[in-house]
Coordinates of C-alpha atoms and ligand atoms in Angstrom, one line a residue:
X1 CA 113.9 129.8 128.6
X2 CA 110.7 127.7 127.8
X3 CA 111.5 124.2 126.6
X4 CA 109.3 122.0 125.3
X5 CA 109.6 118.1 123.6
X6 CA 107.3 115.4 122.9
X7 CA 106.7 113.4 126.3
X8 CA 105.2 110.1 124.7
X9 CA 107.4 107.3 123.4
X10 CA 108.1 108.2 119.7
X11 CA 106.3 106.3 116.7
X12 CA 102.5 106.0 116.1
X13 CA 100.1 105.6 118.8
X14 CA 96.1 106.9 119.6
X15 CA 97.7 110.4 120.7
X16 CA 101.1 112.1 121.5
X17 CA 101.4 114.5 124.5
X18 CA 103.6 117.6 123.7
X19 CA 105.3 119.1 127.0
X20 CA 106.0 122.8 127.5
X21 CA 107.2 124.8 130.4
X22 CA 108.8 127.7 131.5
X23 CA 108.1 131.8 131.7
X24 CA 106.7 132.1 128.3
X25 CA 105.0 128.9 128.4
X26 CA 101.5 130.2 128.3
X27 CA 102.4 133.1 126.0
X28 CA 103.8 130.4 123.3
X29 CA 101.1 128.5 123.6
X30 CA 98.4 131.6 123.4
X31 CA 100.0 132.1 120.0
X32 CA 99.5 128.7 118.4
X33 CA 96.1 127.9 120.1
X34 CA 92.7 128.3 118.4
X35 CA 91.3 130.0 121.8
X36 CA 92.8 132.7 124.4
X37 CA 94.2 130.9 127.6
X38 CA 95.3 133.8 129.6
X39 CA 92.4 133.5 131.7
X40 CA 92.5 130.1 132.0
X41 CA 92.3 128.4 135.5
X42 CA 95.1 126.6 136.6
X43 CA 94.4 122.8 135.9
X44 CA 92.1 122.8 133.4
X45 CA 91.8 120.7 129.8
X46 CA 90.8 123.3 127.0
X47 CA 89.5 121.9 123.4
X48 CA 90.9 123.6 120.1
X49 CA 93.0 123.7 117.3
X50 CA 96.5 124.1 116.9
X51 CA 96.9 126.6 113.9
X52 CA 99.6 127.0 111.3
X53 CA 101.4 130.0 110.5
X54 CA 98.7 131.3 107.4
X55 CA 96.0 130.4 110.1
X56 CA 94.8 126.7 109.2
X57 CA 94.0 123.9 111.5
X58 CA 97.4 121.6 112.0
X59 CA 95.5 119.5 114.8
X60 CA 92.8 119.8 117.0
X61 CA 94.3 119.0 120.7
X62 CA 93.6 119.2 124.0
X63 CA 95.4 121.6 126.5
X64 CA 96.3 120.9 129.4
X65 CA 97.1 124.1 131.9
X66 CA 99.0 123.8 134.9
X67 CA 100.5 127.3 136.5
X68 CA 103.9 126.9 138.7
X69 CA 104.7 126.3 141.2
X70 CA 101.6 123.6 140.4
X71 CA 103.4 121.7 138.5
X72 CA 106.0 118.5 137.8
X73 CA 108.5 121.4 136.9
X74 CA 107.7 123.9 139.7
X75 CA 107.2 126.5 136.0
X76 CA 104.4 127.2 134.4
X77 CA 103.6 124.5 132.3
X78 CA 101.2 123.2 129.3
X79 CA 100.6 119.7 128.0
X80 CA 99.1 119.3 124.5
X81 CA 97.5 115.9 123.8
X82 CA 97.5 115.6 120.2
X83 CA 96.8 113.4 117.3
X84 CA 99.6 110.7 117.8
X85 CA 100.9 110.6 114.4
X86 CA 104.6 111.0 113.9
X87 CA 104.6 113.8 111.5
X88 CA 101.7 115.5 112.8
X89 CA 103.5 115.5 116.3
X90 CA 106.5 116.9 114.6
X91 CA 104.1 119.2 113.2
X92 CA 102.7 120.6 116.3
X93 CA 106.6 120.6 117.8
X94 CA 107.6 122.8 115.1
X95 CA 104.9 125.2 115.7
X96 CA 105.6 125.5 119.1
X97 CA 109.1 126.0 118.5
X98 CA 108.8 128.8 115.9
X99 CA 106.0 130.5 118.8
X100 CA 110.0 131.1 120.9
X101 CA 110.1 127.3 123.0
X102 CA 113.3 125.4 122.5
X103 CA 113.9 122.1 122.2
X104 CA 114.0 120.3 125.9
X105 CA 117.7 118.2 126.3
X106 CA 116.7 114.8 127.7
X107 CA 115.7 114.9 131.2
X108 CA 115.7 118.4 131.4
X109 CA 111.4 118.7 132.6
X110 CA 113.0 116.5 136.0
X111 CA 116.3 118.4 135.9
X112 CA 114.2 121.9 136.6
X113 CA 112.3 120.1 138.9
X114 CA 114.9 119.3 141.2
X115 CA 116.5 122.8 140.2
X116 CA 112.7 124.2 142.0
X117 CA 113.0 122.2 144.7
X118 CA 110.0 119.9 143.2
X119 CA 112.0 116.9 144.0
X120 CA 115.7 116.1 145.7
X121 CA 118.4 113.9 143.6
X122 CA 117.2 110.8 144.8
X123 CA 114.0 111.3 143.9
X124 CA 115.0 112.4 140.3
X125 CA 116.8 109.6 140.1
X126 CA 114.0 107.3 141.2
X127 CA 111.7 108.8 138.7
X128 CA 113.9 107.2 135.8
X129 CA 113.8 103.6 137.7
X130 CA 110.3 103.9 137.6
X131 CA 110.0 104.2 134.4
X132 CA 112.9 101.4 133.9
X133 CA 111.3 99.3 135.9
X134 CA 110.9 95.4 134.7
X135 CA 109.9 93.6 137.4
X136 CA 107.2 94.3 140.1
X137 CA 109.8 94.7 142.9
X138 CA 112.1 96.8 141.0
X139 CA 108.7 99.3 140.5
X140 CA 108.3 98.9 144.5
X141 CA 111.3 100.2 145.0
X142 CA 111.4 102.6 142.6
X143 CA 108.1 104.0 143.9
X144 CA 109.4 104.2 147.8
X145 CA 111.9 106.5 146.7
X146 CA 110.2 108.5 144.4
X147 CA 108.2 108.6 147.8
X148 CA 111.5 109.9 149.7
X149 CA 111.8 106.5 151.7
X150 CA 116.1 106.9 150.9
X151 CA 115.6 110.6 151.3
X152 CA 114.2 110.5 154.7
X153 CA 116.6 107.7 155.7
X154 CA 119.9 110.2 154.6
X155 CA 117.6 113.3 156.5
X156 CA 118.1 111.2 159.6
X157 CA 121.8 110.7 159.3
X158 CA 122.2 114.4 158.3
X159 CA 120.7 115.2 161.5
X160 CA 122.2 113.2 163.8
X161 CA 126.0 113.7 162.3
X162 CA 125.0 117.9 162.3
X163 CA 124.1 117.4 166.2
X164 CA 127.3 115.8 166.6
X165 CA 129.4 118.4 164.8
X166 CA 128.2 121.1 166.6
X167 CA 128.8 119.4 169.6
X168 CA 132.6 118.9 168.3
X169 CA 132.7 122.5 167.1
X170 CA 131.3 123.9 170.5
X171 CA 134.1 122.0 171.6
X172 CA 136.7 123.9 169.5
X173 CA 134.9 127.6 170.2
X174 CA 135.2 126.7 173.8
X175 CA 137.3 124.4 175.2
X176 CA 137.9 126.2 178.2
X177 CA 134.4 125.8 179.3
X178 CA 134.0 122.3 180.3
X179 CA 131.1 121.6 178.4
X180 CA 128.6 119.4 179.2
X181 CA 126.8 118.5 176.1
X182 CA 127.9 114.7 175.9
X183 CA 130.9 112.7 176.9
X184 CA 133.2 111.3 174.3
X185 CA 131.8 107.8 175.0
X186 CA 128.8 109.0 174.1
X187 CA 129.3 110.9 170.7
X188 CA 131.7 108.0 169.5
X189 CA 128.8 105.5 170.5
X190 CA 126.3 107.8 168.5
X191 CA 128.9 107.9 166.0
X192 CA 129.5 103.9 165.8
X193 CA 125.6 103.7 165.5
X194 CA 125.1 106.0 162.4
X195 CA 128.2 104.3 161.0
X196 CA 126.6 101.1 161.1
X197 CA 123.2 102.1 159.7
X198 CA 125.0 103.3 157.0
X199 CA 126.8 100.3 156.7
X200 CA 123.5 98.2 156.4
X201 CA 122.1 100.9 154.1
X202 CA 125.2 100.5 151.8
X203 CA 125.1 96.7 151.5
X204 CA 121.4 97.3 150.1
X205 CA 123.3 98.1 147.0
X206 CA 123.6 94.1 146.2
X207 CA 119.6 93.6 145.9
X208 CA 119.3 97.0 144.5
X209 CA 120.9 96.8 141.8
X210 CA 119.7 93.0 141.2
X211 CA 116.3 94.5 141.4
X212 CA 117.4 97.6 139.0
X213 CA 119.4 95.9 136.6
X214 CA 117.5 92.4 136.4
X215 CA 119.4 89.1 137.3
X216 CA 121.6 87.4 134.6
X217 CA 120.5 83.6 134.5
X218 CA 123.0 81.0 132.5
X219 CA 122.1 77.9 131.9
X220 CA 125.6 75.6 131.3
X221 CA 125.3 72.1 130.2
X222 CA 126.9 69.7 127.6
X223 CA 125.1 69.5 124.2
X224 CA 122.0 67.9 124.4
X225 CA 121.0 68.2 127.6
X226 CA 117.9 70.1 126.9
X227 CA 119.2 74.1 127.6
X228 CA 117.6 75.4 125.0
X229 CA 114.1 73.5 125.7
X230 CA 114.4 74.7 129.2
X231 CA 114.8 78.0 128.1
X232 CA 112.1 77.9 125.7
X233 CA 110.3 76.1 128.6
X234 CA 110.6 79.1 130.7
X235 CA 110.0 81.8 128.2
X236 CA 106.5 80.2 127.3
X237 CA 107.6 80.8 123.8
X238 CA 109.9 79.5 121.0
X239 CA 113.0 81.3 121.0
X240 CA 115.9 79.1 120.9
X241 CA 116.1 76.5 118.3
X242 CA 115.6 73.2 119.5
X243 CA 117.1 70.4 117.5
X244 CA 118.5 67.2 118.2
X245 CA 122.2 67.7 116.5
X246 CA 124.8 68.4 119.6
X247 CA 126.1 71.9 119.2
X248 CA 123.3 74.0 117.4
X249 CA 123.1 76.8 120.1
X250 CA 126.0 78.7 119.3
X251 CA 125.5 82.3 119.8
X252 CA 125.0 83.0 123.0
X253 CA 120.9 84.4 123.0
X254 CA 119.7 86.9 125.7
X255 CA 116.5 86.8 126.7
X256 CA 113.8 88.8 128.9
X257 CA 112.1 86.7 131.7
X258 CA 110.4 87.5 134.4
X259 CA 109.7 85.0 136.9
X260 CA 107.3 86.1 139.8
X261 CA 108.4 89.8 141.6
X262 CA 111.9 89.5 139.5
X263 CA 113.3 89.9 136.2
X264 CA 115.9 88.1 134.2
X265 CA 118.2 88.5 131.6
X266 CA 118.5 84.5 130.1
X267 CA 121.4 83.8 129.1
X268 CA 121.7 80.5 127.0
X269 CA 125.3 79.1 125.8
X270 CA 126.5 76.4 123.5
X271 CA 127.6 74.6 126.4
X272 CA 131.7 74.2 127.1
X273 CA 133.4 70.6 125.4
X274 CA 136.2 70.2 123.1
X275 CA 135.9 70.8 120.1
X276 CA 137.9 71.4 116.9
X277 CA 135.4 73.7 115.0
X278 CA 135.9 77.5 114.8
X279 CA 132.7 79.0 115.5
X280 CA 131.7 76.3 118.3
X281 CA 135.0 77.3 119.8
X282 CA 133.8 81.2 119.8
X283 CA 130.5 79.8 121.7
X284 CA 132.4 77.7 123.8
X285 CA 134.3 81.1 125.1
X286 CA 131.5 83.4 125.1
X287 CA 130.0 80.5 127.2
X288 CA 133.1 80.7 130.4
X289 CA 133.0 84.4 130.1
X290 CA 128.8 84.2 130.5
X291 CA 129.6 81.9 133.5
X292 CA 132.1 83.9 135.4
X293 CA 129.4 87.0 135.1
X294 CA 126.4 85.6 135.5
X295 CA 124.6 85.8 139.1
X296 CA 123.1 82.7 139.0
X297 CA 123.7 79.5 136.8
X298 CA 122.0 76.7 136.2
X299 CA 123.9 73.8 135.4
X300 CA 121.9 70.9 133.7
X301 CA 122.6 67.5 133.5
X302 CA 120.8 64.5 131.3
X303 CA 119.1 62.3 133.5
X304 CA 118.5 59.4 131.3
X305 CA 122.4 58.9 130.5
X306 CA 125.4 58.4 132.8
X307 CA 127.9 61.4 133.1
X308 CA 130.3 62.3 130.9
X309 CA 133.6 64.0 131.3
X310 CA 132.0 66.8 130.1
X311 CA 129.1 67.1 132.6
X312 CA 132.0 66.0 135.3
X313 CA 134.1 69.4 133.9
X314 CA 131.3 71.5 134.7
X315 CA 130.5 70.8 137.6
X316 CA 134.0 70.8 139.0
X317 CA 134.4 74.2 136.9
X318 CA 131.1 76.0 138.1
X319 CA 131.1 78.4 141.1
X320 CA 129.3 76.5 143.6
X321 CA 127.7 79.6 145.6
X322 CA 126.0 80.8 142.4
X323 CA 125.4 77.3 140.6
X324 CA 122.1 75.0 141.2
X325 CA 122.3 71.5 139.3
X326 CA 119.3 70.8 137.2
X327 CA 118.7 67.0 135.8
X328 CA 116.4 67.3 133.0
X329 CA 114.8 64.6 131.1
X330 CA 113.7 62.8 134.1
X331 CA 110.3 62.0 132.6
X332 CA 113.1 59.1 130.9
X333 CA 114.4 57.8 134.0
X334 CA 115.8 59.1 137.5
X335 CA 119.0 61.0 137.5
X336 CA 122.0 57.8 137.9
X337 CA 123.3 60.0 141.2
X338 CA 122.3 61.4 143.8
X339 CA 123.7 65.1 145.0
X340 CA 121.9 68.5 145.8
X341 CA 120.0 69.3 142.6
X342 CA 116.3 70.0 141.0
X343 CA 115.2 67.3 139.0
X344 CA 112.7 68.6 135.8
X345 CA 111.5 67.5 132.3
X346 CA 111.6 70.3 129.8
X347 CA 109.8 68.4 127.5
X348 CA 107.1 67.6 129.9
X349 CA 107.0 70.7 131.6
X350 CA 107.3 69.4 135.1
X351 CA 109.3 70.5 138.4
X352 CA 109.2 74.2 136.7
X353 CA 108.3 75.4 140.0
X354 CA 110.7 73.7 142.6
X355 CA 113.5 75.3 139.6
X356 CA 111.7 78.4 140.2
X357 CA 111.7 78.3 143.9
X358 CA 115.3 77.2 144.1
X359 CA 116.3 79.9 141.9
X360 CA 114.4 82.3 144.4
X361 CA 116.2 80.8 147.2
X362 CA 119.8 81.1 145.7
X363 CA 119.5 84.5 145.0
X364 CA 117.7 86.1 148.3
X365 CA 120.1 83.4 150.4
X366 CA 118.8 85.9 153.8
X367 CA 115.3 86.1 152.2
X368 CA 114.1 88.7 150.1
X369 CA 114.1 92.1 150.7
X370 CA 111.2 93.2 153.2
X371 CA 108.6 95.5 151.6
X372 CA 109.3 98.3 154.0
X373 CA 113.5 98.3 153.5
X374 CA 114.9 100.8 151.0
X375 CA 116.9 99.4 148.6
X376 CA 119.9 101.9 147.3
X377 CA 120.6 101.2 143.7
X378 CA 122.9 103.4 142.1
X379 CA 126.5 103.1 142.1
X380 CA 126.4 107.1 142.9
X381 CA 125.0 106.7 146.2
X382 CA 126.5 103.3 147.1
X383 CA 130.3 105.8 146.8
X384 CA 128.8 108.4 148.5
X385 CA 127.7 106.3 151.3
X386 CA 131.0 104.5 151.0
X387 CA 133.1 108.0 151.8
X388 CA 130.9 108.8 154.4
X389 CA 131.1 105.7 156.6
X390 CA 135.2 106.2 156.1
X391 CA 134.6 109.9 157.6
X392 CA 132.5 108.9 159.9
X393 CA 135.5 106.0 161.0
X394 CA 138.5 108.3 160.9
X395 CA 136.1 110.9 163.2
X396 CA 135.9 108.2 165.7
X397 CA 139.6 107.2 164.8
X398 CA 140.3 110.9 165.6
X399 CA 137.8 111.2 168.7
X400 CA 139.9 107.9 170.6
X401 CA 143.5 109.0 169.8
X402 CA 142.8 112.7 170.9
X403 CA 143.0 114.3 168.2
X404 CA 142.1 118.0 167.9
X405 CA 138.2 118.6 168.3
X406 CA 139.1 120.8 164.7
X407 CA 139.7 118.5 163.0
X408 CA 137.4 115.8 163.9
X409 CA 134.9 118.4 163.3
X410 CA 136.2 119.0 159.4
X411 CA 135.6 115.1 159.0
X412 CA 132.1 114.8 159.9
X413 CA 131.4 117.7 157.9
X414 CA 133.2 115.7 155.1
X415 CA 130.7 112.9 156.4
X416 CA 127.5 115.4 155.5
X417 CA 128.6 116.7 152.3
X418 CA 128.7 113.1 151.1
X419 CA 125.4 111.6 152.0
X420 CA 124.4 115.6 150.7
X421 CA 125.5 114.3 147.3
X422 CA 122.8 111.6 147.3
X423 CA 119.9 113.5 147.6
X424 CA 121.6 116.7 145.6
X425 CA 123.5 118.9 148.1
X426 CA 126.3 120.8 146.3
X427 CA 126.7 118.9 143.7
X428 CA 128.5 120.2 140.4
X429 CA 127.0 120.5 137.3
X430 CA 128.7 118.2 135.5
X431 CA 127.2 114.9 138.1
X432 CA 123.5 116.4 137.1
X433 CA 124.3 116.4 133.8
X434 CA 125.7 113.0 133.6
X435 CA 122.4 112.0 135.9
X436 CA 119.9 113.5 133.8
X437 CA 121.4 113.4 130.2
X438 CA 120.6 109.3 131.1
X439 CA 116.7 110.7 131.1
X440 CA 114.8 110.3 128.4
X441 CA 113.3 113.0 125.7
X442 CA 110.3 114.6 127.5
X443 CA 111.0 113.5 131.2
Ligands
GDP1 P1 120.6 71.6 124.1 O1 121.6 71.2 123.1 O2 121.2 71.4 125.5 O3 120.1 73.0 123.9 O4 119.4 70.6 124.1 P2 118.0 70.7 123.4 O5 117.1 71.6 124.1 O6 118.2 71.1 121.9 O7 117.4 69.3 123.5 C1 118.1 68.1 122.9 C2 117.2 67.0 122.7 O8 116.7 66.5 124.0 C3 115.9 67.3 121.9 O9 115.6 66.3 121.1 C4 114.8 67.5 123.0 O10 113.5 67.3 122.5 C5 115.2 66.5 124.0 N1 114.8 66.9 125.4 C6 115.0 68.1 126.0 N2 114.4 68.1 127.2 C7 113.9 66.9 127.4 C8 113.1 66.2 128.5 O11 112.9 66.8 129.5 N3 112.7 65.0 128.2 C9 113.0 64.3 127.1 N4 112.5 63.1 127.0 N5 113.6 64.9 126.1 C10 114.1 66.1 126.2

């Protein structure tokens, strides 16, 4: 069937681009076009109209010809870059669809292109990130394994664990013959050193999906401390209201920040005291459940007064490995004690930075991420990876308490098929369709 949907972000904009592909693509759009484009060479941009049904100009566009396997789909494909008007869009759509295209399901372009071998799961997958993408490290990543950086890495343990099983299966064909292909020692050293390189891929999975998903910042502190001046502070912008009545901030507000390579999801609360009040008493909840999920708080104090039982409650309450102390308002004196801490003045904008660089620091406590490591960041493949290493553990289990050479050979292939899930080996229809369903309209 030839699908087509429109591939720019819906709403008004300078011009739409309409996506078709599959068998008939070219014949569909033959039918709709001003001029003939059977003759067309493959990758070239056409001018002309597209025509309605008595014959009249709906839009002039230009189109875009692309012949598989050439192609993001591995079909034969045509873009149309139209007007970018809603309706006229729709328009064009329409026309297309009564010329025998039907409408695309989201993700369905990348779905056929891993269907045509154009690209593996985890490339797929990476295509969406990309897109996702809100911070500059997050669109590194993203890029390496649209690349095949996590592909490659899998390719290499696929290799090596297929070497081993059909050393392990020789084993079973002919145990007779004393084979010589490698001692035990050796393949459950091989084994121990595949495990462990999967192990260190797997753990990626805590600064991929800080990268992916963005990093929830909360800033704690009793009223008045100046949380939501920080946060407006940050943001460069008013967002919070900033008054001077203790206890105005009482939804909790979520904002997007992104400080340097990484991206933030700021959380500010109505700080946690007693209180009597109804709806202060909702913040003051929403405020404990924000702190036992966010990764990283920030737990301000007021410099220019001593601290009160509520400051002391915090800090005792706060998880230390997650927590950096802030004193604010030390433009007005210097904090009354001394502990680990940042010391800052919303109002005057000063020791932004050091906050900055301390907030770096807490949340890449081995440094971050090199360049060249691949990050995995999907729950998916952190599983997969996850069953594998345990097959790869009871093969070596097996291997040391003499177990049949049959059986140890079923559990490395159990080892395979799961890192063969990652980048889209046998896997059922309905994981695909929960992966690219996620996709957007177009992609
Ligand atoms: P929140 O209740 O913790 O959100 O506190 P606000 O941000 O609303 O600030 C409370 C009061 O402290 C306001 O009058 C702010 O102008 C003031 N304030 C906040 N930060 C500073 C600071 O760094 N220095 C001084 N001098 N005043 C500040």
């Amino acid at each position: 069937e030839t699908i087509a949907a429109i591939a720019t972000a819906p709403g008004v904009g300078a011009i739409a681009v309409i996506r078709l592909s599959g068998k008939e693509a070219f014949a569909i759009a033959e039918k709709i076009f001003s001029r003939s484009i059977q003759d067309c060479k493959t990758h070239t941009a056409h001018y002309g109209s597209i025509l309605k049904a008595d014959g009249t100009v709906l839009d002039s566009v230009l189109l875009l010809v692309m012949k598989g396997p050439r192609s993001y789909t591995g079909e034969d494909s045509v873009e149309l870059s139209c007007h970018g008007g809603r309706l006229v869009t729709e328009r064009v759509l329409e026309r297309i669809f009564e010329a025998g295209a039907r409408p695309a399901q989201p993700g369905e372009f990348s779905l056929r292109a891993f269907l045509n071998g154009k690209l593996d799961l985890a490339q797929a997958e990476a295509v969406q990130e990309l897109i996702a993408a809100k911070s500059e490290l997050a669109l590194e990543n993203a890029e390496k394994q649209l690349e095949g950086a996590l592909s490659e890495t899998i390719a290499t343990f696929q290799k090596e664990l297929t070497e081993i099983a059909a050393i392990l299966e020789a084993w079973v064909d002919f145990p007779e013959d004393d084979l010589e292909f490698a001692s035990m020692d050796e393949i459950i050293a091989k084994l121990e050193g595949i495990s462990l390189r999967m192990q260190k891929l797997q753990k990626t999975f805590h600064d991929g999906k800080t990268l992916h998903e963005g990093i929830s910042l909360c800033l704690l502190g009793s009223p008045n401390v100046g949380k939501s001046s920080l946060m407006n502070a940050l943001l460069g912008k008013e967002r919070a209201i900033v008054t001077e009545l203790a206890g105005t901030t009482r939804d909790l507000l979520e904002e997007d920040l992104r400080l340097g390579s990484l991206h933030f999801k700021l959380i500010d609360t109505a700080g946690i005291r007693k209180t009597d009040e109804r709806i202060e008493k909702e913040g003051i909840r929403r405020s404990q459940i924000a702190m036992q999920q966010a990764d990283l708080i920030l737990l301000l104090l007021d410099a220019s007064r001593p601290l009160i039982e509520s400051d002391l409650q915090l800090l005792k309450e706060t998880p230390k490995n997650k927590t950096i102390v802030v004193w604010n308002k030390t433009d007005l004196s210097k904090p009354p004690i001394e502990m680990e801490s940042v010391q800052i003045s919303a109002k005057e904008k000063t020791g932004l930075d050091e906050l900055k660089q301390a907030i770096h620091q807490t949340i890449w406590k081995e440094g971050p991420p090199s360049k060249e490591e691949v990050l995995i960041t999907q729950l998916r493949h952190h599983r997969a990876l996850s069953n594998a290493i345990s097959a790869c553990q009871a093969v070596i289990t097996g291997l040391q308490s003499g177990i049949s050479a049959e059986f140890v050979a079923s559990d490395v292939r159990c080892a395979l098929n799961e890192l063969g899930t990652i980048i889209g080996i046998n896997v059922t229809e309905e994981i695909l369709s929960a992966i690219f369903s996620k996709f957007c309209l177009g992609k």
